[in-house]
Tab-separated table of C-alpha atoms and ligand atoms in Angstrom:
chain	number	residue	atom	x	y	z
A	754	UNK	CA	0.000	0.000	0.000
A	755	UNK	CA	1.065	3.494	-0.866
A	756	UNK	CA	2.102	5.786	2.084
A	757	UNK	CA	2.312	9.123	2.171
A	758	UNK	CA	4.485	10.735	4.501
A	759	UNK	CA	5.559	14.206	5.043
A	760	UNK	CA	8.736	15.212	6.991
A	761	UNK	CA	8.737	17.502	9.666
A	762	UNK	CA	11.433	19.675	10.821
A	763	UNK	CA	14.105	18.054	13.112
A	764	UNK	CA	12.912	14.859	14.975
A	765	UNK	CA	14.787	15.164	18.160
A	766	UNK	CA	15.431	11.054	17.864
A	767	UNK	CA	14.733	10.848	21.340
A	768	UNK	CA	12.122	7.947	22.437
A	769	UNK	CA	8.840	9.337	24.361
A	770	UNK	CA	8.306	6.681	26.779
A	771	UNK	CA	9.908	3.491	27.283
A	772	UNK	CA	8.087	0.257	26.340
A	773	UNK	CA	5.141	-0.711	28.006
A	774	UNK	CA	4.891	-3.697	30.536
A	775	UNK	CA	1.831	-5.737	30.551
A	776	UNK	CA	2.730	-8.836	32.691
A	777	UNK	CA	4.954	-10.677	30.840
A	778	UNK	CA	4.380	-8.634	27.389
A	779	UNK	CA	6.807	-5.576	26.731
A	780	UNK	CA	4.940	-3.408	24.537
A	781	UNK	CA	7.335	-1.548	22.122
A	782	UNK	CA	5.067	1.282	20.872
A	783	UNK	CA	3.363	2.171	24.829
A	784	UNK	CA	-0.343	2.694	22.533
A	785	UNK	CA	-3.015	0.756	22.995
A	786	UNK	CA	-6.420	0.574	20.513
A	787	UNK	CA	-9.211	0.910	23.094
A	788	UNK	CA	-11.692	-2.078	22.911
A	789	UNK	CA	-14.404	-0.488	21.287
A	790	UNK	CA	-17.564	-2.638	20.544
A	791	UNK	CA	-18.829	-2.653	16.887
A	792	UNK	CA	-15.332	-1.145	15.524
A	793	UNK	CA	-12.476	-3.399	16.803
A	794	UNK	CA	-13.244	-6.332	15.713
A	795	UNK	CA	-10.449	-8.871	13.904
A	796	UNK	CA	-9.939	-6.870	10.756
A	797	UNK	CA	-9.952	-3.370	12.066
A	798	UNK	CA	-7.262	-4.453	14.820
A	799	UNK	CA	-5.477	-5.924	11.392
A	800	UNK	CA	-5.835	-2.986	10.009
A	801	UNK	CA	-4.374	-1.029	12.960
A	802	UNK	CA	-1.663	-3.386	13.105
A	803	UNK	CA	-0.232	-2.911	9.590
A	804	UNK	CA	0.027	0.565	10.346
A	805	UNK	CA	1.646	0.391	13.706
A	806	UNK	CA	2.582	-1.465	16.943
A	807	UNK	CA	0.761	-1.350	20.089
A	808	UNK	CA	-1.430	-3.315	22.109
A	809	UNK	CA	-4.829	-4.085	20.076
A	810	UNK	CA	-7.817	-4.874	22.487
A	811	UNK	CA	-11.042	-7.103	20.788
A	812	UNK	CA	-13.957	-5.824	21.117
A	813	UNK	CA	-15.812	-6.587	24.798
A	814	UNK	CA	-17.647	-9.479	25.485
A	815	UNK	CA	-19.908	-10.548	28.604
A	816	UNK	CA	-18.551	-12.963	30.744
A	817	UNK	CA	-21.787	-14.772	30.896
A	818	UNK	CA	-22.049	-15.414	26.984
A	819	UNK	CA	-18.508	-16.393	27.336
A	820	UNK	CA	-19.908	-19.232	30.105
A	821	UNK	CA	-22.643	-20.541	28.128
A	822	UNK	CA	-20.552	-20.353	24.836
A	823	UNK	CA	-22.449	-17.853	22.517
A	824	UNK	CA	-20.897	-18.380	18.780
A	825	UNK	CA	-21.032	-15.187	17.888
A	826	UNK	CA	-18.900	-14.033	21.457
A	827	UNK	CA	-16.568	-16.999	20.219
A	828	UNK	CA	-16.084	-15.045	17.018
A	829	UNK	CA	-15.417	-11.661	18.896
A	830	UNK	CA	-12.571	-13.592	20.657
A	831	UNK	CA	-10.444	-14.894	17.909
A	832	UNK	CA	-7.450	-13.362	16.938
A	833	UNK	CA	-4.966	-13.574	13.721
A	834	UNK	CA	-1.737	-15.891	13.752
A	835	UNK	CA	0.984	-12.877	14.550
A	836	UNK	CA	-1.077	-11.128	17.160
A	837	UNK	CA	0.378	-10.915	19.934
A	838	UNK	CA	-0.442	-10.639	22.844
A	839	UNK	CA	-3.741	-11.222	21.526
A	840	UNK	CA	-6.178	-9.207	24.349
A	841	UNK	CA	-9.694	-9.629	24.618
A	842	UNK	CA	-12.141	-7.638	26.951
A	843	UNK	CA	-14.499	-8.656	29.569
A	844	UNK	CA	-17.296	-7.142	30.411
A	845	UNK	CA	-19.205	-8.728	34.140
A	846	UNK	CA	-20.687	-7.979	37.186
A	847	UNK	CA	-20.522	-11.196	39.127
A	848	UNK	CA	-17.302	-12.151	40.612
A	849	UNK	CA	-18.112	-15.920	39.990
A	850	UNK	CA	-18.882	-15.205	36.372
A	851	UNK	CA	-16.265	-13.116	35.307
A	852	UNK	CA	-13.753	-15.514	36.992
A	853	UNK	CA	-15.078	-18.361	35.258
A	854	UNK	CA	-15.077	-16.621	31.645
A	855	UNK	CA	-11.336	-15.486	32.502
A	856	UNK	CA	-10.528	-18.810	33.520
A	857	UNK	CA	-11.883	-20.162	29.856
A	858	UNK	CA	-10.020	-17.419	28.056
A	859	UNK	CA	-6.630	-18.501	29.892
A	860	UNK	CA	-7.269	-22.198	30.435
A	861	UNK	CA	-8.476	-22.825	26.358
A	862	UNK	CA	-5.617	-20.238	25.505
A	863	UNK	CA	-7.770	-18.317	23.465
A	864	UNK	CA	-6.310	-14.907	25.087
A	865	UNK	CA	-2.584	-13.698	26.638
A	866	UNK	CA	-4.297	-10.228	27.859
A	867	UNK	CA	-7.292	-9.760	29.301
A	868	UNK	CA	-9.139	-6.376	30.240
A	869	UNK	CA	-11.846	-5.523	32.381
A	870	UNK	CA	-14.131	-3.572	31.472
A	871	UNK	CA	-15.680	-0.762	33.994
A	872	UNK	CA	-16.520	2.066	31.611
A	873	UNK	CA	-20.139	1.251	29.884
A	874	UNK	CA	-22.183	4.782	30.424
A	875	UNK	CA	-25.004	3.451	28.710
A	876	UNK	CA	-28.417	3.681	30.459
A	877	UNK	CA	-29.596	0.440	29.857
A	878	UNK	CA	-26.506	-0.747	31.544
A	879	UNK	CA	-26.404	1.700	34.576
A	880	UNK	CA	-30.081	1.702	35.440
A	881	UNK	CA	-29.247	-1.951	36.991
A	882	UNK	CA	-26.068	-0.773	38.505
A	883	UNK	CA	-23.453	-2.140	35.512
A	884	UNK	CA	-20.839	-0.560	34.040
A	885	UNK	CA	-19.121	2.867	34.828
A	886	UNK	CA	-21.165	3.112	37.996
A	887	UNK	CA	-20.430	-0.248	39.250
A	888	UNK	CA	-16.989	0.700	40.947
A	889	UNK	CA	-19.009	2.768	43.493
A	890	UNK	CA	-19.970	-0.419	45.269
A	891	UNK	CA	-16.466	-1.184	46.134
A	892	UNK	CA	-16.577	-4.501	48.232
A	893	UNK	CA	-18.478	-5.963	44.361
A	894	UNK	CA	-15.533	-4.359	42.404
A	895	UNK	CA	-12.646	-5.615	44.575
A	896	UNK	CA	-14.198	-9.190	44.332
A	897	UNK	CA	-14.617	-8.859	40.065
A	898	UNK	CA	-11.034	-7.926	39.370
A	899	UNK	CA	-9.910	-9.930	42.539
A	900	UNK	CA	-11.699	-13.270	41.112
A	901	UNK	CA	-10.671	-12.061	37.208
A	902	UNK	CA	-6.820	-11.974	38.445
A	903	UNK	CA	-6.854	-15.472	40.867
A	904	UNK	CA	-8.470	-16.996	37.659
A	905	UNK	CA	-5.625	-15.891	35.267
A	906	UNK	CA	-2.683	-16.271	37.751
A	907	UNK	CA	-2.255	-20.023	36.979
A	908	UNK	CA	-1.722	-19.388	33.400
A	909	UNK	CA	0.590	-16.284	33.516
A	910	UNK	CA	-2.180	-14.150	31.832
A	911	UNK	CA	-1.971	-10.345	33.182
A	912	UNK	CA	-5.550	-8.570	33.634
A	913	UNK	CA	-6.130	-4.738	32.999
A	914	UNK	CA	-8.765	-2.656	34.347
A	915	UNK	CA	-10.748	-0.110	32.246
A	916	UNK	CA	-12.630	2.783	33.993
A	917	UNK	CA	-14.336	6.417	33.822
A	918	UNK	CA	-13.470	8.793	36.811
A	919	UNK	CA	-16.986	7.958	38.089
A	920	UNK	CA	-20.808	8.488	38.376
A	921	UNK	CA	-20.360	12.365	38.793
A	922	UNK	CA	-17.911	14.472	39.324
A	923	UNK	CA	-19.773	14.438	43.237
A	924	UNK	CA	-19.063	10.887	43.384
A	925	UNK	CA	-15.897	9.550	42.075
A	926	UNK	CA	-14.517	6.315	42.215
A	927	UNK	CA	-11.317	6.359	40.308
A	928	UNK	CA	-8.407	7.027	42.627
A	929	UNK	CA	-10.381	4.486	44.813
A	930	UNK	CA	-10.571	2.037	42.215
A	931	UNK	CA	-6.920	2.228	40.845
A	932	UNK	CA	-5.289	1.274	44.335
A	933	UNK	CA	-8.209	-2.012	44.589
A	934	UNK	CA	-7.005	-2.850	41.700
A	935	UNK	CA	-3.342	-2.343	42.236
A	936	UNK	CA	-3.812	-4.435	45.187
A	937	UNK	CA	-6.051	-7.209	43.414
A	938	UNK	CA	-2.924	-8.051	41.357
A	939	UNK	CA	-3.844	-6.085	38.299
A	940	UNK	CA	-1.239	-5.311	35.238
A	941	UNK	CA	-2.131	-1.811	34.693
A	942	UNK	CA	-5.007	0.579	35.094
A	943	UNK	CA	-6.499	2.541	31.927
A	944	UNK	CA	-8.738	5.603	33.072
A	945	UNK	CA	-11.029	7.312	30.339
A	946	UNK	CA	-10.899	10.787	32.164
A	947	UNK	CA	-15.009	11.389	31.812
A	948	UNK	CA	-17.607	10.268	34.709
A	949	UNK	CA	-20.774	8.155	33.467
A	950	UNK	CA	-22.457	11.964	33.263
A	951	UNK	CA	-20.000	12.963	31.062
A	952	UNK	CA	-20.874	10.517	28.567
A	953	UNK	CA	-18.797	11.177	25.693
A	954	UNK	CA	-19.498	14.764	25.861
A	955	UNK	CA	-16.737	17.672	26.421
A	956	UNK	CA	-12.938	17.351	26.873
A	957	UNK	CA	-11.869	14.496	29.071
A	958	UNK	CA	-10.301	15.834	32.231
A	959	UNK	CA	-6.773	14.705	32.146
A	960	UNK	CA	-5.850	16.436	35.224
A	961	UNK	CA	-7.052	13.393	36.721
A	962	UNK	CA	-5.299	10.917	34.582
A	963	UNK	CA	-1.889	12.744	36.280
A	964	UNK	CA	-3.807	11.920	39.956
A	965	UNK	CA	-4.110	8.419	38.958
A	966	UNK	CA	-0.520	8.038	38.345
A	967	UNK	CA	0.411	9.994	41.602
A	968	UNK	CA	-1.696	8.137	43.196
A	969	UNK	CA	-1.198	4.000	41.668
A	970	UNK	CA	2.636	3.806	41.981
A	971	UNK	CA	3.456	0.185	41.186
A	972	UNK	CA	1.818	-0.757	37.856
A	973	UNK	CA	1.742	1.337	34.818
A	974	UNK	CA	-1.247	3.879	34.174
A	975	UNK	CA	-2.813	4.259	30.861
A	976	UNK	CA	-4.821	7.549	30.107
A	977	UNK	CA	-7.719	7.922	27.403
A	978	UNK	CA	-9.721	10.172	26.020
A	979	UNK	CA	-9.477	12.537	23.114
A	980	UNK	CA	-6.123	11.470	21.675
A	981	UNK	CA	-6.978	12.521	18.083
A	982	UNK	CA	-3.735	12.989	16.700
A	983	UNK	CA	-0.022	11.746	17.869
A	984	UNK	CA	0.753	15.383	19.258
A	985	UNK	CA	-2.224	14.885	21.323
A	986	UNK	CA	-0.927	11.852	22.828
A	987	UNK	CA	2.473	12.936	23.286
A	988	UNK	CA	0.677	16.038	25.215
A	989	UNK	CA	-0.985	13.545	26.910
A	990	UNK	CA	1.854	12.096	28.474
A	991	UNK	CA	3.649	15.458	29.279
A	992	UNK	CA	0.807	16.878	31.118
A	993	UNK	CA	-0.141	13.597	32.982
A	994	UNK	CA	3.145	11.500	33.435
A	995	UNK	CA	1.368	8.452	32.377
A	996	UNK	CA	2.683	5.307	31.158
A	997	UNK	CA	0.851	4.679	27.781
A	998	UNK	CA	-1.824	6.471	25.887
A	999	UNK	CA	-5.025	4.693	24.763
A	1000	UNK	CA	-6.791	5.804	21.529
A	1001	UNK	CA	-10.392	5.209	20.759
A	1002	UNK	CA	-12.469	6.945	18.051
A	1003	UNK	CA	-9.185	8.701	16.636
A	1004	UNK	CA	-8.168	6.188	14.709
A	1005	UNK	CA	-11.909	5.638	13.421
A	1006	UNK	CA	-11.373	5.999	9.224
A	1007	UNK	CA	-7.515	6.845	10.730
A	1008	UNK	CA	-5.919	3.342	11.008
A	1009	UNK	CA	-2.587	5.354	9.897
A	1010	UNK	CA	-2.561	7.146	13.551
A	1011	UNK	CA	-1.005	4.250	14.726
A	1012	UNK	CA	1.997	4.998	12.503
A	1013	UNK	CA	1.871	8.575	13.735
A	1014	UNK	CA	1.948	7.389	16.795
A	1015	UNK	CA	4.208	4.771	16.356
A	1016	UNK	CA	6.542	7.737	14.669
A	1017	UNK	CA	5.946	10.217	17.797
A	1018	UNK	CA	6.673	7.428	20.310
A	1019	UNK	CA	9.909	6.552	18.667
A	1020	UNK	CA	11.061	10.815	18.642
A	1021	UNK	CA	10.328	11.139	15.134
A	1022	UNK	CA	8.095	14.035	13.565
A	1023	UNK	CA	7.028	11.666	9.984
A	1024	UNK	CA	3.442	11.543	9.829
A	1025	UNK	CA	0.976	10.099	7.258
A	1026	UNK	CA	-0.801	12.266	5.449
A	1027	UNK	CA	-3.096	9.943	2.869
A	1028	UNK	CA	-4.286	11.545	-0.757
A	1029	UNK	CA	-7.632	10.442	-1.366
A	1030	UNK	CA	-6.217	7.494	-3.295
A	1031	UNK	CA	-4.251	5.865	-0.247
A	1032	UNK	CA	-7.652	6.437	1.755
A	1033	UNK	CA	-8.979	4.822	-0.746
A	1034	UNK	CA	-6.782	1.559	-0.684
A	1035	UNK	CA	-7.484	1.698	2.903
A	1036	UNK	CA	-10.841	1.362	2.231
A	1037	UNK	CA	-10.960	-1.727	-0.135
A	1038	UNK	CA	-8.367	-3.495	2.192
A	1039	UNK	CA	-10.512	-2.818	5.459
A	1040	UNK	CA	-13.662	-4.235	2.988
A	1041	UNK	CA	-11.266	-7.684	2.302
A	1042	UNK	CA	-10.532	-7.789	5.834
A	1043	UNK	CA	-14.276	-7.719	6.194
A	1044	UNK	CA	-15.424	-10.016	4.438
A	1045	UNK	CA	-12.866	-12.440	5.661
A	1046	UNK	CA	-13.335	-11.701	9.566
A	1047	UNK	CA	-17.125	-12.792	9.075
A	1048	UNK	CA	-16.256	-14.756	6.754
A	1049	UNK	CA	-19.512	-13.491	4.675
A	1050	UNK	CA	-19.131	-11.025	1.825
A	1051	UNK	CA	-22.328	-9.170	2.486
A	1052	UNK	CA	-22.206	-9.251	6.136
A	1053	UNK	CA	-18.628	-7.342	6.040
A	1054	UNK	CA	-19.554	-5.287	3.468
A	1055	UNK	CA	-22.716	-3.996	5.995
A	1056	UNK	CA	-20.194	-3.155	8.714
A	1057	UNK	CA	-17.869	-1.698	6.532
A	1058	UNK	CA	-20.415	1.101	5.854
A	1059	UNK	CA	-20.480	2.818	9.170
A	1060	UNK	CA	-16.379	3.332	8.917
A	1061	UNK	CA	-17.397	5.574	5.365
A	1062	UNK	CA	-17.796	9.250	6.701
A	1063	UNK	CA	-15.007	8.515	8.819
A	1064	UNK	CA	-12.415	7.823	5.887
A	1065	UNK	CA	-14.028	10.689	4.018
A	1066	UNK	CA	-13.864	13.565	6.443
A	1067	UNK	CA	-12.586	15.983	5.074
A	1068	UNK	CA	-11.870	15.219	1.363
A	1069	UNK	CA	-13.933	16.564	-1.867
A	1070	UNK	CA	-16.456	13.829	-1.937
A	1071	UNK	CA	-19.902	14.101	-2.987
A	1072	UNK	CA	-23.280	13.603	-1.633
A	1073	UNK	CA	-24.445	10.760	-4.300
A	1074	UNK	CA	-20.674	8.833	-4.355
A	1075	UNK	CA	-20.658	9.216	0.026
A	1076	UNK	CA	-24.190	7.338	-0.229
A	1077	UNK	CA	-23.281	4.726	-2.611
A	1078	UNK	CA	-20.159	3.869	-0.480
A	1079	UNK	CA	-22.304	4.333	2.558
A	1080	UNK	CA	-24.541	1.082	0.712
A	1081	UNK	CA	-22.049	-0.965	-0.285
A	1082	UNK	CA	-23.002	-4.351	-0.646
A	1083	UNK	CA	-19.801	-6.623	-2.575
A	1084	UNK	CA	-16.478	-6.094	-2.492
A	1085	UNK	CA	-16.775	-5.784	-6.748
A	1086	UNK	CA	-19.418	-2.724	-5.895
A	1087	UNK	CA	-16.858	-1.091	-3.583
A	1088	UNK	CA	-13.975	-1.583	-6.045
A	1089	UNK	CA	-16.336	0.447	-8.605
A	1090	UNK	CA	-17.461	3.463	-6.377
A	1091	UNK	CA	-13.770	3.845	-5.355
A	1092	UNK	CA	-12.551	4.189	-8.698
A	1093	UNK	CA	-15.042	6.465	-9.543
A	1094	UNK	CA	-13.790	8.909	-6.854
A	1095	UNK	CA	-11.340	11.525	-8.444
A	1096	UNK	CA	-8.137	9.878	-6.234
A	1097	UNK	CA	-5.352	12.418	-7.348
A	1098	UNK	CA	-6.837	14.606	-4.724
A	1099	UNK	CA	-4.202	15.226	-1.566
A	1100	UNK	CA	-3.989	15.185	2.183
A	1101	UNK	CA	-6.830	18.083	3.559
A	1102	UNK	CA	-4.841	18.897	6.381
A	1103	UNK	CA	-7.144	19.708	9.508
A	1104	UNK	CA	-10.504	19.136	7.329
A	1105	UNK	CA	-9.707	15.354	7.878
A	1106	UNK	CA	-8.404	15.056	11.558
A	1107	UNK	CA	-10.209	16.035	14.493
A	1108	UNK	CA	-12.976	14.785	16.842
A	1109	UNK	CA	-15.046	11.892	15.020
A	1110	UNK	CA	-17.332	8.956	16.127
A	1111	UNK	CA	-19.589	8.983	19.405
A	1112	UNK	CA	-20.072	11.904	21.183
A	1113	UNK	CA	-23.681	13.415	22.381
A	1114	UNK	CA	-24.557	15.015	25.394
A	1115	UNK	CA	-23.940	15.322	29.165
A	1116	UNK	CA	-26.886	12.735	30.519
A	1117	UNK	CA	-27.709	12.468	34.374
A	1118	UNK	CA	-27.152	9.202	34.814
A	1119	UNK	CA	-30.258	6.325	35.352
A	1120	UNK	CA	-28.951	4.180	38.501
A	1121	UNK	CA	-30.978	1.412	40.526
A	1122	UNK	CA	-33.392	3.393	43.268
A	1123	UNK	CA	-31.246	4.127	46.163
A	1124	UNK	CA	-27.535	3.144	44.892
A	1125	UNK	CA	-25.925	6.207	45.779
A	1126	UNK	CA	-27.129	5.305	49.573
A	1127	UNK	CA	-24.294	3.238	50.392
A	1128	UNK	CA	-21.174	1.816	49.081
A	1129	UNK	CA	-21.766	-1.646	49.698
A	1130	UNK	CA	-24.028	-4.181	47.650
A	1131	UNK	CA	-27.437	-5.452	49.400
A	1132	UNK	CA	-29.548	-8.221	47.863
A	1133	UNK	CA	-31.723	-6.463	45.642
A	1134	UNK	CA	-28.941	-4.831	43.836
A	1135	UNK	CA	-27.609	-8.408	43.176
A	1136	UNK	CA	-30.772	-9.563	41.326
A	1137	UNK	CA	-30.431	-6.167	39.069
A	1138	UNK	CA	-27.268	-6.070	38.496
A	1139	UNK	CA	-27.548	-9.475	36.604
A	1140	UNK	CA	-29.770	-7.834	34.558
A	1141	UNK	CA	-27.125	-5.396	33.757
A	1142	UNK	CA	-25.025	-8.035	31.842
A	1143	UNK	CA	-27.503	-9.282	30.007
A	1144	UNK	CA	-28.397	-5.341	28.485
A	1145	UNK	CA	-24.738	-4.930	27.765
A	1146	UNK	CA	-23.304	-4.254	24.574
A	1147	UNK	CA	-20.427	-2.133	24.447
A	1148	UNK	CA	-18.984	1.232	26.462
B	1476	FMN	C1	-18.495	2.906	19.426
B	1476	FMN	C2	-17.780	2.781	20.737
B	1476	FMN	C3	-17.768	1.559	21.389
B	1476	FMN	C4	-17.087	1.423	22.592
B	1476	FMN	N1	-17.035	0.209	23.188
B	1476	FMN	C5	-16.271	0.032	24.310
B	1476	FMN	C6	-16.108	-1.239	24.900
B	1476	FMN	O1	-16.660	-2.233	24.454
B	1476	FMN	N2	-15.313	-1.343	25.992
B	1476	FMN	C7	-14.690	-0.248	26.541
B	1476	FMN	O2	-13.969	-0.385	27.525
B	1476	FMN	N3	-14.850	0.969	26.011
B	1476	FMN	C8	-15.595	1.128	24.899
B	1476	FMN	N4	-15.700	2.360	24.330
B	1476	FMN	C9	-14.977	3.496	24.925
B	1476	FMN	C10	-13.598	3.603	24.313
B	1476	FMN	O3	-12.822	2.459	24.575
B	1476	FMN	C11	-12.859	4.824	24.867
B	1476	FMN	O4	-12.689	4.652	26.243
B	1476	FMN	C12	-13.605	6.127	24.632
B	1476	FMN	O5	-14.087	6.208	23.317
B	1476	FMN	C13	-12.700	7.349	24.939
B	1476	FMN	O6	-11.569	7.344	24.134
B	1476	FMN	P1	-11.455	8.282	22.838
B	1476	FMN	O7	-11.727	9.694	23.287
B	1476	FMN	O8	-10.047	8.062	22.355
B	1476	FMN	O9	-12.497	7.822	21.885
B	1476	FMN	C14	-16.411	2.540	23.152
B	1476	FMN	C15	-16.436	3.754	22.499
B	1476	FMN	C16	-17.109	3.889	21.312
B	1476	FMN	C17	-17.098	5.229	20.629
């Protein structure tokens, strides 16, 4: 594939961070692709991963579909030959549970990484007490990572924890959280620097991605949240002193960030910058990808559509050619409409960087009647918050 890159003025050579330790795995590029459901699935993370190194995280799955053996959570968990460490996410809310889907990830050797995930804001999945609000009831959190980490031990597999700062901003969990975790035996904490309220509205606060790492001293930290470019995450870093930078909807139609950020990392100040014709490759590459992954022309071609207006931001393409793309059913169709796009044009600079993906507004949050009472679980928040796994379906 063509690559465009443009030089920058002296690259000071010197590297940004040093490698990143997950357990056993040494992460060269200290980047990871945030799990995000519906986008990182097998041939985006490919994708990703011809651009750049860093640690590429599967999309979530529930531990209880992981249990009983769903196919389609047996798909999400399958990984290509060279990845490595190949890291899935779990998403639970019963310490037996999540144990026992860690346990089959580690035991069947279908994962070297596994990540926790504690950062769903979604209604559905806070109204029963799930999610980014589930931290609050501490003595339930220590037990999930606690029983995640005891179930991995035996088979050398390090667990992460994902998280938001908390509820609110009047009642945070986060520095709270990092230290159970750092004392359940985790690998390394990742905060997305937004509460549940938050949403994905705003700036994330990455003030308090620097008092996580002053305040969880022996295993790495990992900030998120608005990385859109590789300056932003080199920022990040400068401003926060954290270990490694997690990227979510930036690299959404941008699978080239990872070699800016890759390039950043490293001290060097190359960046891509694609002409509508290496976009365009990109494209018909992510649609092969596709089609393998589900291993159904038509079924890739549908989830190739959403990634359209991401690849396009910015460039001189029109309404009826953004639509066709946008409706793409065969890989012969999408060969077609990208021809018919006039490639020669170049990089649009700003036009085609920049927020993109999920964002919306600040939402009160919906929590079980009476959570916020105490910090410790009672009975009837048990029998809801099984509900919460089953409404899950990404964060
Ligand atoms: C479409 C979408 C799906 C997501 N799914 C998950 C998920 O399954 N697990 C998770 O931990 N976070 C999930 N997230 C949150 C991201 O991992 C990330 O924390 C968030 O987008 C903030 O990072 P960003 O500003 O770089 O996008 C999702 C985000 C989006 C936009």
């Amino acid at each position: 594939m063509s690559t465009t890159t443009e030089k920058q003025p002296a690259p000071s050579g010197t590297r940004v961070l040093p490698p990143l330790q997950i357990g056993p795995h040494t992460i060269e590029t200290p980047v990871e692709l945030a799990p995000m459901a519906g986008v990182t699935n097998r041939a985006f993370r490919t994708l990703c991963r011809e651009n750049g190194g860093g640690l590429f995280v599967a999309e979530m799955v529930t531990s209880r579909a992981l249990v009983e053996g769903h196919p389609e959570t047996l798909r999400i968990v399958t990984f290509d030959e060279d990845e490595s460490p190949r890291s899935a996410q779990v998403y639970g809310v019963d310490p037996a549970t999540v144990g026992a889907a860690v346990r089959i990830l580690a035991e069947r050797e279908l994962a070297d990484h596994v990540d926790l995930n504690f950062g769903c804001p979604v209604p559905k999945v806070t109204r029963k007490g799930g999610g980014a609000v589930l931290p609050w009831k501490r003595d339930l959190f220590a037990s999930i990572v606690t029983a995640a980490v005891e179930a991995a031990r035996p088979f050398g597999v390090p667990v992460t924890v994902k998280m938001r700062k908390g509820i609110d901003d009047d009642h945070l969990t986060y520095l709270e959280a990092g230290l159970v975790a750092q004392d359940a035996g985790v690998a390394a904490v990742a905060l997305h620097a937004r509460t549940a309220a938050d949403y994905y509205s705003g700036t994330a606060d990455w003030s308090a991605i620097a008092r996580l790492k002053e305040t969880v001293r022996h295993v790495p930290v990992l900030g998120n949240g608005d990385i859109w470019s590789a300056e932003d995450a080199v920022r990040m870093v400068d401003e926060t002193g954290c270990d490694g930078v997690v990227v979510g909807r930036g690299c959404q139609g941008r699978p080239w960030l990872f070699a800016d950020l890759q390039a950043a990392f490293e001290g060097r100040a190359d960046r891509v910058t694609p002409g509508l014709r290496h976009v365009a490759e990109t494209i018909y590459r992510h649609g092969e990808l596709m089609a393998g992954y589900f291993e159904d022309e038509g079924k890739g071609m549908r989830d190739l559509r959403k990634h359209m207006a991401w690849y396009l931001k910015g460039y001189a393409v029109g309404g009826d050619a953004r639509r066709a793309l946008a409706m793409v059913s065969t890989l012969e169709e999408l060969r077609g409409h990208l021809d018919a796009l006039d490639l020669d044009q170049p990089y649009p600079g700003a036009d085609a960087e920049g927020p993109r993906g999920r964002a919306g507004s600040p939402k009160k949050p919906h929590l079980p009647y009476g959570w916020l009472d105490s910090r410790d679980l009672d009975a009837d928040f048990e029998a809801s918050l099984r509900e919460a796994e089953l409404s899950v379906s990404g964060g």
